Amino acid sequence: MFSRSAIRTLAAPSSRLFSSSSARHTKVAVLGAGGGIGQPLSLLLKSDPLVTSLSLYDIRGAPGVAADVGHVDTASEVKGYAADSLDAALEGVEVVVIPAGVPRKPGMTRDDLFNTNASIVRDLAAAVARVAPTAAVLIISNPVNSTVPIVAATLEKAGVFDPKRVFGVTTLDVVRAARFLGGVANAKPSETPVTVIGGHSGATIVPLLSQSDKGKSVSGEVYEKLVHRIQFGGDEVVQAKEGAGSATLSMAYAGAKFTNAVLRGLNGEKGVVTPTFVKSPLFADQGIDFFSSNVELGPNGVEKIHPIGELSAEEKKLLDACLPELKKNIEKGKAFVA
Ligand SMILES: NC(=O)c1ccc[n+]([C@@H]2O[C@H](COP(=O)([O-])OP(=O)(O)OC[C@H]3O[C@@H](n4cnc5c(N)ncnc54)[C@H](O)[C@@H]3O)[C@@H](O)[C@H]2O)c1
Ligand SMILES: O=C(O)C[C@H](O)C(=O)O
C-alpha cells in the first residue's frame, strides 16, 4: 500500500520520520507495547525499514497488538509476548524501547509517577541484563530524569552497564520545540530545529533558542511564553485529555524518530546527532552525571557527547534552575536501586 517514500510523507509532513541508509537490519523490542504509546509506536516501528523483527511485550494485550500490527505489509516479522514471556521477548534483541508504566493525570507531576514506575523499569532492566545485556535501551517511562539512572544502576549491578547504550528519550521536547517555534516564526518545523538540553520535566527542560536561526530573534513576552510552552507542553496534553492519560501519539512519533536515529547510528551512518539524556561528563563535576545534550550516535550507541555551546543570559538562568532539580531526580533514581 505504501512505498517507502509515501510512508515518509504520511508520517512526517514537515520532516522525514524514517531515514534509512543500507543493509544492517535489527530486532527491536517494545516493552509496554499494549499501552497508549506502545501501540502506535509498534505500528510506526513496523513501518521502519531498518527494523527486521519486532518483539512486542506487555503484561496485558501484547499478543493482540502483535496480531494486528503484524498484518501491515512491510517486511519485518512481528511477535507478541504475554506477561509470563519477558525473557523470550528479549531473546536476540539489539534495541529495547521501554514505554511501560503509568502516565500522569491532571494535577500530578512526573515525579509523582516514581513510586509505581521505578520498580517497573528496574525489573525490565534486570531482564535486559539477563537476556540481552548488549542491547541499546531507550527509556520513555517517566520520570525520565530518574528512570534512566534506575536502568543504568540496575545494569551496573548486574555488571553489564555500557554508558554508550542507555538513552532517555527526550525527543518529544525537541519535536515540540520545533513545532512551537515554527508557529511563532511562521515557518515550517523542518526549518526551526531547536536543541533542547537538561532533562525531561518542567524546569529541567532547557531549549537553546539562541542557537537556532529563527529562534535567536524571539524575545520579550513571546520568548517567555515559548519557553514555558516547550517546558510544560506535556501539561497541555494531560489537561486536554482530562484524566485519560498523557501524550501518546506525539510520543509514539518522537519515540519512532529517536529509535530510527539509534538504528541509523548502529548501521554506521555518520552525522546522526540529536539530543538525548545519557550518562554525561558535562556537569559531572557538580554531581550531575546524566544530562541531555546533542549526542552523535554511532555503531556502539553514543559516539560523541557534544558540549552545550554558548548560552544567552536567559538560557544561563534556565540552566541554573534546571541543574539542582535534575540532580535531585537523578539521586532519587540511584538511591532506589542502591
Ligand atoms: N519520555 C517522554 O517524553 C514521555 C512522553 C509521554 C509519556 N511518557 C511516559 O510513558 C509511560 C507510558 O505512557 P502511556 O500513555 O503509554 O501509558 P499507558 O498506561 O497507556 O500504557 C502503559 C503500558 O505499560 C504496561 N505495563 C505496566 N507494567 C508493565 C510491566 N511491568 N511490563 C510491561 N508492560 C507494563 C501497561 O500494561 C500498559 O499497557 C508513562 O510513564 C508516561 O509518563 C513519557
Ligand atoms: O507530560 C507527561 O507526563 C508525559 C510526557 O512526559 C510529555 O512530556 O508529554
CSV table of C-alpha atoms and ligand atoms in Angstrom, one decimal:
chain,number,residue,atom,x,y,z
A,1,MET,CA,0.0,0.0,0.0
A,2,PHE,CA,2.7,2.5,0.9
A,3,SER,CA,6.0,2.9,-0.8
A,4,ARG,CA,8.9,3.9,1.5
A,5,SER,CA,8.7,7.5,0.3
A,6,ALA,CA,5.0,7.5,0.8
A,7,ILE,CA,5.4,6.3,4.4
A,8,ARG,CA,7.8,9.2,5.0
A,9,THR,CA,5.4,11.7,3.6
A,10,LEU,CA,2.5,10.3,5.5
A,11,ALA,CA,4.2,10.1,8.8
A,12,ALA,CA,6.2,13.3,8.7
A,13,PRO,CA,4.9,16.1,6.6
A,14,SER,CA,7.4,18.6,7.8
A,15,SER,CA,10.5,16.3,8.1
A,16,ARG,CA,11.3,12.7,7.3
A,17,LEU,CA,10.3,10.4,10.2
A,18,PHE,CA,12.4,7.5,8.9
A,19,SER,CA,15.7,7.8,7.2
A,20,SER,CA,17.4,4.7,6.1
A,21,SER,CA,20.9,4.1,4.9
A,22,SER,CA,21.5,0.5,3.9
A,23,ALA,CA,21.8,-3.1,4.8
A,24,ARG,CA,22.1,-3.9,8.6
A,25,HIS,CA,18.7,-4.6,10.0
A,26,THR,CA,17.8,-5.1,13.6
A,27,LYS,CA,15.5,-6.9,16.1
A,28,VAL,CA,13.7,-4.3,18.3
A,29,ALA,CA,11.6,-5.0,21.4
A,30,VAL,CA,8.9,-2.7,22.8
A,31,LEU,CA,8.2,-3.3,26.5
A,32,GLY,CA,4.8,-1.9,27.3
A,33,ALA,CA,3.6,-2.4,23.7
A,34,GLY,CA,-0.1,-2.7,24.8
A,35,GLY,CA,-0.3,0.9,26.1
A,36,GLY,CA,-1.2,4.3,24.7
A,37,ILE,CA,2.3,4.9,23.5
A,38,GLY,CA,3.2,1.3,22.9
A,39,GLN,CA,0.5,0.6,20.3
A,40,PRO,CA,1.2,3.4,17.9
A,41,LEU,CA,4.9,3.2,18.5
A,42,SER,CA,4.8,-0.5,17.5
A,43,LEU,CA,2.9,0.5,14.3
A,44,LEU,CA,5.4,3.1,13.4
A,45,LEU,CA,8.3,0.8,14.1
A,46,LYS,CA,6.6,-1.8,11.8
A,47,SER,CA,7.0,0.8,9.1
A,48,ASP,CA,10.7,1.5,9.7
A,49,PRO,CA,12.7,-0.2,7.0
A,50,LEU,CA,15.6,-0.6,9.5
A,51,VAL,CA,13.6,-2.9,11.7
A,52,THR,CA,13.8,-6.6,10.7
A,53,SER,CA,11.9,-8.1,13.6
A,54,LEU,CA,9.6,-6.6,16.3
A,55,SER,CA,9.1,-8.2,19.7
A,56,LEU,CA,6.1,-6.8,21.5
A,57,TYR,CA,5.8,-7.4,25.2
A,58,ASP,CA,3.3,-6.1,27.8
A,59,ILE,CA,1.7,-7.5,31.0
A,60,ARG,CA,-1.5,-7.3,29.1
A,61,GLY,CA,-2.6,-7.2,25.5
A,62,ALA,CA,0.7,-7.5,23.5
A,63,PRO,CA,-0.3,-10.7,21.5
A,64,GLY,CA,-3.4,-8.8,20.2
A,65,VAL,CA,-1.4,-5.8,19.3
A,66,ALA,CA,1.2,-8.0,17.5
A,67,ALA,CA,-1.5,-9.9,15.6
A,68,ASP,CA,-3.0,-6.5,14.4
A,69,VAL,CA,0.3,-4.7,13.6
A,70,GLY,CA,1.6,-8.0,12.0
A,71,HIS,CA,-0.8,-7.6,9.1
A,72,VAL,CA,0.8,-4.4,7.9
A,73,ASP,CA,2.6,-5.2,4.6
A,74,THR,CA,6.1,-4.2,5.5
A,75,ALA,CA,8.9,-6.8,5.5
A,76,SER,CA,9.5,-7.1,9.3
A,77,GLU,CA,8.3,-10.0,11.4
A,78,VAL,CA,6.2,-9.3,14.5
A,79,LYS,CA,5.7,-11.4,17.5
A,80,GLY,CA,3.7,-10.7,20.7
A,81,TYR,CA,4.6,-11.9,24.2
A,82,ALA,CA,2.3,-12.2,27.2
A,83,ALA,CA,3.1,-11.4,30.8
A,84,ASP,CA,5.0,-14.6,31.5
A,85,SER,CA,7.3,-14.4,28.5
A,86,LEU,CA,9.5,-11.4,29.1
A,87,ASP,CA,12.8,-13.3,28.7
A,88,ALA,CA,11.6,-14.9,25.4
A,89,ALA,CA,10.6,-11.4,24.2
A,90,LEU,CA,14.2,-10.2,24.7
A,91,GLU,CA,15.9,-13.1,23.0
A,92,GLY,CA,18.3,-11.8,20.3
A,93,VAL,CA,17.1,-8.2,20.7
A,94,GLU,CA,19.6,-5.4,19.9
A,95,VAL,CA,17.3,-2.4,20.7
A,96,VAL,CA,14.9,-2.3,23.6
A,97,VAL,CA,12.3,0.6,23.8
A,98,ILE,CA,10.5,1.0,27.1
A,99,PRO,CA,7.2,2.9,27.3
A,100,ALA,CA,5.9,0.6,30.2
A,101,GLY,CA,4.4,2.4,33.2
A,102,VAL,CA,1.6,4.6,34.4
A,103,PRO,CA,1.0,8.1,32.8
A,104,ARG,CA,0.1,11.3,34.6
A,105,LYS,CA,-3.4,12.6,35.4
A,106,PRO,CA,-4.2,16.4,35.8
A,107,GLY,CA,-2.5,17.8,38.9
A,108,MET,CA,0.3,15.3,39.0
A,109,THR,CA,4.0,15.9,38.3
A,110,ARG,CA,6.1,13.3,36.5
A,111,ASP,CA,7.9,12.7,39.9
A,112,ASP,CA,4.5,11.5,41.3
A,113,LEU,CA,4.8,8.5,39.0
A,114,PHE,CA,8.1,7.5,40.6
A,115,ASN,CA,6.6,5.1,43.2
A,116,THR,CA,4.9,3.0,40.5
A,117,ASN,CA,7.2,3.3,37.6
A,118,ALA,CA,10.6,2.9,39.4
A,119,SER,CA,10.1,-0.8,40.1
A,120,ILE,CA,8.6,-1.4,36.6
A,121,VAL,CA,11.7,-0.1,34.8
A,122,ARG,CA,14.0,-1.7,37.4
A,123,ASP,CA,12.5,-5.2,36.7
A,124,LEU,CA,12.5,-4.7,33.0
A,125,ALA,CA,16.2,-3.6,33.1
A,126,ALA,CA,17.1,-6.6,35.2
A,127,ALA,CA,15.6,-8.8,32.4
A,128,VAL,CA,17.5,-6.9,29.8
A,129,ALA,CA,20.7,-7.5,31.8
A,130,ARG,CA,19.9,-11.3,31.9
A,131,VAL,CA,18.9,-11.9,28.3
A,132,ALA,CA,20.1,-9.0,26.1
A,133,PRO,CA,23.0,-7.5,28.0
A,134,THR,CA,24.5,-5.7,25.0
A,135,ALA,CA,21.2,-4.2,23.7
A,136,ALA,CA,20.7,-0.4,23.4
A,137,VAL,CA,18.0,0.6,25.9
A,138,LEU,CA,15.7,3.6,25.1
A,139,ILE,CA,13.7,4.7,28.1
A,140,ILE,CA,10.4,6.6,27.6
A,141,SER,CA,8.8,5.8,31.0
A,142,ASN,CA,8.5,8.7,33.4
A,143,PRO,CA,10.0,10.3,35.3
A,144,VAL,CA,12.8,10.0,32.7
A,145,ASN,CA,15.2,12.0,34.9
A,146,SER,CA,15.0,9.2,37.4
A,147,THR,CA,14.1,6.1,35.4
A,148,VAL,CA,17.3,6.4,33.3
A,149,PRO,CA,19.6,6.4,36.3
A,150,ILE,CA,17.5,3.4,37.6
A,151,VAL,CA,18.1,1.4,34.4
A,152,ALA,CA,21.8,2.4,34.4
A,153,ALA,CA,22.2,1.4,38.1
A,154,THR,CA,20.3,-1.9,37.6
A,155,LEU,CA,22.5,-2.8,34.6
A,156,GLU,CA,25.6,-1.8,36.6
A,157,LYS,CA,24.6,-4.0,39.5
A,158,ALA,CA,24.4,-6.9,37.0
A,159,GLY,CA,27.9,-5.9,35.7
A,160,VAL,CA,26.6,-5.1,32.1
A,161,PHE,CA,26.2,-1.3,32.1
A,162,ASP,CA,27.6,0.3,29.0
A,163,PRO,CA,27.0,4.1,29.2
A,164,LYS,CA,27.0,4.2,25.4
A,165,ARG,CA,23.9,2.2,25.2
A,166,VAL,CA,21.4,3.7,27.7
A,167,PHE,CA,19.3,6.6,26.4
A,168,GLY,CA,16.5,8.7,27.9
A,169,VAL,CA,14.1,9.6,25.1
A,170,THR,CA,13.7,13.4,25.2
A,171,THR,CA,12.8,13.7,21.6
A,172,LEU,CA,9.3,14.9,22.3
A,173,ASP,CA,10.7,18.1,23.8
A,174,VAL,CA,12.7,18.6,20.6
A,175,VAL,CA,9.7,17.8,18.4
A,176,ARG,CA,7.6,20.3,20.4
A,177,ALA,CA,10.2,23.0,20.3
A,178,ALA,CA,10.5,22.8,16.5
A,179,ARG,CA,6.7,22.8,16.2
A,180,PHE,CA,6.1,25.7,18.6
A,181,LEU,CA,9.0,27.8,17.3
A,182,GLY,CA,7.6,27.2,13.8
A,183,GLY,CA,4.3,28.6,14.9
A,184,VAL,CA,5.9,31.7,16.4
A,185,ALA,CA,8.3,32.3,13.4
A,186,ASN,CA,5.7,31.4,10.8
A,187,ALA,CA,8.0,28.8,9.3
A,188,LYS,CA,7.9,25.0,8.7
A,189,PRO,CA,9.1,23.0,11.8
A,190,SER,CA,11.7,21.5,9.5
A,191,GLU,CA,13.2,25.0,9.3
A,192,THR,CA,13.1,25.6,13.0
A,193,PRO,CA,15.0,22.8,14.7
A,194,VAL,CA,15.9,23.6,18.4
A,195,THR,CA,18.5,21.9,20.6
A,196,VAL,CA,16.9,21.1,24.0
A,197,ILE,CA,19.2,20.2,26.8
A,198,GLY,CA,18.9,19.2,30.5
A,199,GLY,CA,16.3,16.6,31.4
A,200,HIS,CA,12.6,15.8,30.8
A,201,SER,CA,10.3,17.7,33.2
A,202,GLY,CA,9.3,21.3,33.6
A,203,ALA,CA,12.2,23.5,34.6
A,204,THR,CA,14.8,20.8,33.7
A,205,ILE,CA,13.8,21.2,30.0
A,206,VAL,CA,16.1,23.9,28.6
A,207,PRO,CA,15.6,25.0,25.0
A,208,LEU,CA,18.5,26.7,23.4
A,209,LEU,CA,16.6,29.1,21.1
A,210,SER,CA,19.7,31.4,20.9
A,211,GLN,CA,21.4,28.6,18.9
A,212,SER,CA,18.5,28.4,16.4
A,213,ASP,CA,18.5,30.6,13.3
A,214,LYS,CA,14.8,31.6,13.7
A,215,GLY,CA,14.8,31.3,17.5
A,216,LYS,CA,17.5,33.8,18.3
A,217,SER,CA,15.4,36.8,17.3
A,218,VAL,CA,12.5,35.8,19.5
A,219,SER,CA,12.5,38.0,22.6
A,220,GLY,CA,10.4,39.5,25.4
A,221,GLU,CA,7.0,38.1,26.2
A,222,VAL,CA,6.9,36.0,23.1
A,223,TYR,CA,10.2,34.3,24.2
A,224,GLU,CA,8.9,33.7,27.8
A,225,LYS,CA,5.7,32.2,26.5
A,226,LEU,CA,7.5,30.0,24.0
A,227,VAL,CA,10.0,28.7,26.6
A,228,HIS,CA,7.1,28.0,29.0
A,229,ARG,CA,5.2,26.1,26.3
A,230,ILE,CA,8.2,23.9,25.5
A,231,GLN,CA,8.8,23.2,29.2
A,232,PHE,CA,5.2,22.5,30.0
A,233,GLY,CA,3.9,21.1,26.7
A,234,GLY,CA,3.2,17.8,28.5
A,235,ASP,CA,0.8,19.5,30.9
A,236,GLU,CA,-1.2,20.9,27.9
A,237,VAL,CA,-1.9,17.3,26.7
A,238,VAL,CA,-2.5,15.9,30.2
A,239,GLN,CA,-5.1,18.7,30.8
A,240,ALA,CA,-6.8,18.3,27.4
A,241,LYS,CA,-7.1,14.5,28.0
A,242,GLU,CA,-9.0,15.2,31.3
A,243,GLY,CA,-7.7,12.2,33.2
A,244,ALA,CA,-7.4,9.8,30.3
A,245,GLY,CA,-3.5,10.0,30.3
A,246,SER,CA,-0.8,12.0,28.7
A,247,ALA,CA,0.8,12.4,25.3
A,248,THR,CA,0.7,9.1,23.4
A,249,LEU,CA,0.5,9.8,19.7
A,250,SER,CA,3.1,12.6,19.5
A,251,MET,CA,5.3,10.5,21.9
A,252,ALA,CA,5.0,7.4,19.6
A,253,TYR,CA,6.1,9.7,16.7
A,254,ALA,CA,9.0,11.0,18.8
A,255,GLY,CA,9.9,7.5,20.0
A,256,ALA,CA,9.9,6.1,16.5
A,257,LYS,CA,12.0,9.0,15.3
A,258,PHE,CA,14.6,8.5,18.0
A,259,THR,CA,14.7,4.7,17.5
A,260,ASN,CA,15.3,5.3,13.8
A,261,ALA,CA,18.2,7.6,14.7
A,262,VAL,CA,19.7,5.0,17.0
A,263,LEU,CA,19.3,2.3,14.3
A,264,ARG,CA,21.0,4.6,11.7
A,265,GLY,CA,23.9,5.1,14.1
A,266,LEU,CA,24.2,1.3,14.8
A,267,ASN,CA,24.1,0.9,11.0
A,268,GLY,CA,27.3,3.0,10.6
A,269,GLU,CA,25.6,6.1,9.2
A,270,LYS,CA,27.7,9.2,10.0
A,271,GLY,CA,26.5,12.5,11.4
A,272,VAL,CA,23.4,11.3,13.2
A,273,VAL,CA,23.1,13.9,16.0
A,274,THR,CA,20.2,14.5,18.3
A,275,PRO,CA,19.6,15.4,22.0
A,276,THR,CA,19.2,12.5,24.4
A,277,PHE,CA,19.5,12.0,28.1
A,278,VAL,CA,22.7,9.9,28.7
A,279,LYS,CA,25.5,9.3,31.2
A,280,SER,CA,27.4,12.5,30.5
A,281,PRO,CA,30.6,14.2,31.7
A,282,LEU,CA,29.2,17.7,31.0
A,283,PHE,CA,28.1,18.5,34.6
A,284,ALA,CA,29.6,15.5,36.4
A,285,ASP,CA,31.8,17.9,38.4
A,286,GLN,CA,28.6,19.2,40.0
A,287,GLY,CA,27.4,15.7,40.8
A,288,ILE,CA,25.1,15.5,37.8
A,289,ASP,CA,26.2,12.5,35.8
A,290,PHE,CA,23.2,12.2,33.5
A,291,PHE,CA,22.3,15.1,31.1
A,292,SER,CA,20.7,15.6,27.8
A,293,SER,CA,22.6,17.4,25.1
A,294,ASN,CA,23.3,16.8,21.4
A,295,VAL,CA,24.8,13.3,21.1
A,296,GLU,CA,26.3,11.8,18.0
A,297,LEU,CA,25.0,8.2,17.5
A,298,GLY,CA,27.2,5.5,16.0
A,299,PRO,CA,27.8,1.8,15.7
A,300,ASN,CA,28.3,1.5,19.5
A,301,GLY,CA,25.5,3.8,20.5
A,302,VAL,CA,26.8,7.1,21.9
A,303,GLU,CA,29.7,8.1,19.7
A,304,LYS,CA,30.3,11.7,21.0
A,305,ILE,CA,28.6,13.9,23.5
A,306,HIS,CA,28.7,17.5,22.2
A,307,PRO,CA,29.3,20.4,24.5
A,308,ILE,CA,26.3,22.7,25.1
A,309,GLY,CA,27.8,25.7,23.3
A,310,GLU,CA,27.3,29.3,24.1
A,311,LEU,CA,24.2,30.3,26.0
A,312,SER,CA,22.3,33.6,26.2
A,313,ALA,CA,21.8,35.3,29.6
A,314,GLU,CA,18.2,33.9,29.7
A,315,GLU,CA,19.4,30.4,28.9
A,316,LYS,CA,22.1,30.6,31.7
A,317,LYS,CA,19.2,31.3,34.1
A,318,LEU,CA,17.2,28.4,32.8
A,319,LEU,CA,20.2,26.1,33.2
A,320,ASP,CA,20.7,27.4,36.8
A,321,ALA,CA,17.1,26.4,37.6
A,322,CYS,CA,17.5,23.1,35.8
A,323,LEU,CA,20.6,21.7,37.5
A,324,PRO,CA,19.5,21.4,41.2
A,325,GLU,CA,16.2,19.8,40.3
A,326,LEU,CA,17.8,17.4,37.8
A,327,LYS,CA,20.4,16.4,40.5
A,328,LYS,CA,17.6,15.6,43.0
A,329,ASN,CA,15.8,13.5,40.4
A,330,ILE,CA,18.9,11.6,39.4
A,331,GLU,CA,19.9,10.9,43.1
A,332,LYS,CA,16.4,9.7,43.8
A,333,GLY,CA,16.7,7.1,41.0
A,334,LYS,CA,20.1,6.0,42.1
A,335,ALA,CA,19.0,5.7,45.7
A,336,PHE,CA,16.1,3.5,44.7
A,337,VAL,CA,18.4,0.9,43.2
A,338,ALA,CA,21.1,1.2,45.9
B,1,LIG,N1,9.6,10.4,27.6
B,1,LIG,C1,8.6,11.1,27.2
B,1,LIG,O1,8.7,12.1,26.6
B,1,LIG,C2,7.2,10.6,27.5
B,1,LIG,C3,6.1,11.1,26.8
B,1,LIG,C4,4.8,10.6,27.1
B,1,LIG,C5,4.6,9.6,28.1
B,1,LIG,N2,5.7,9.2,28.8
B,1,LIG,C6,5.6,8.1,29.8
B,1,LIG,O2,5.4,6.9,29.2
B,1,LIG,C7,4.8,6.0,30.1
B,1,LIG,C8,3.7,5.2,29.4
B,1,LIG,O3,2.6,6.1,29.0
B,1,LIG,P1,1.3,5.5,28.2
B,1,LIG,O4,0.5,6.7,28.0
B,1,LIG,O5,1.7,4.6,27.2
B,1,LIG,O6,0.6,4.7,29.5
B,1,LIG,P2,-0.4,3.5,29.3
B,1,LIG,O7,-1.0,3.3,30.7
B,1,LIG,O8,-1.4,3.8,28.2
B,1,LIG,O9,0.5,2.3,28.9
B,1,LIG,C9,1.5,1.7,29.7
B,1,LIG,C10,1.6,0.3,29.4
B,1,LIG,O10,2.6,-0.3,30.3
B,1,LIG,C11,2.2,-1.6,30.6
B,1,LIG,N3,3.0,-2.1,31.7
B,1,LIG,C12,2.8,-1.8,33.0
B,1,LIG,N4,3.7,-2.5,33.8
B,1,LIG,C13,4.4,-3.2,32.9
B,1,LIG,C14,5.5,-4.1,33.0
B,1,LIG,N5,6.0,-4.5,34.2
B,1,LIG,N6,6.0,-4.7,31.9
B,1,LIG,C15,5.5,-4.4,30.7
B,1,LIG,N7,4.5,-3.5,30.5
B,1,LIG,C16,3.9,-3.0,31.6
B,1,LIG,C17,0.7,-1.5,30.9
B,1,LIG,O11,0.1,-2.8,30.8
B,1,LIG,C18,0.3,-0.5,29.7
B,1,LIG,O12,-0.1,-1.3,28.6
B,1,LIG,C19,4.3,6.8,31.2
B,1,LIG,O13,5.2,6.7,32.3
B,1,LIG,C20,4.4,8.2,30.7
B,1,LIG,O14,4.5,9.2,31.7
B,1,LIG,C21,7.0,9.6,28.5
B,2,LIG,O1,3.6,15.0,30.4
B,2,LIG,C1,3.7,13.9,30.6
B,2,LIG,O2,3.5,13.4,31.7
B,2,LIG,C2,4.1,12.9,29.5
B,2,LIG,C3,5.3,13.3,28.8
B,2,LIG,O3,6.4,13.4,29.6
B,2,LIG,C4,5.2,14.6,28.0
B,2,LIG,O4,6.1,15.4,28.0
B,2,LIG,O5,4.2,14.7,27.3
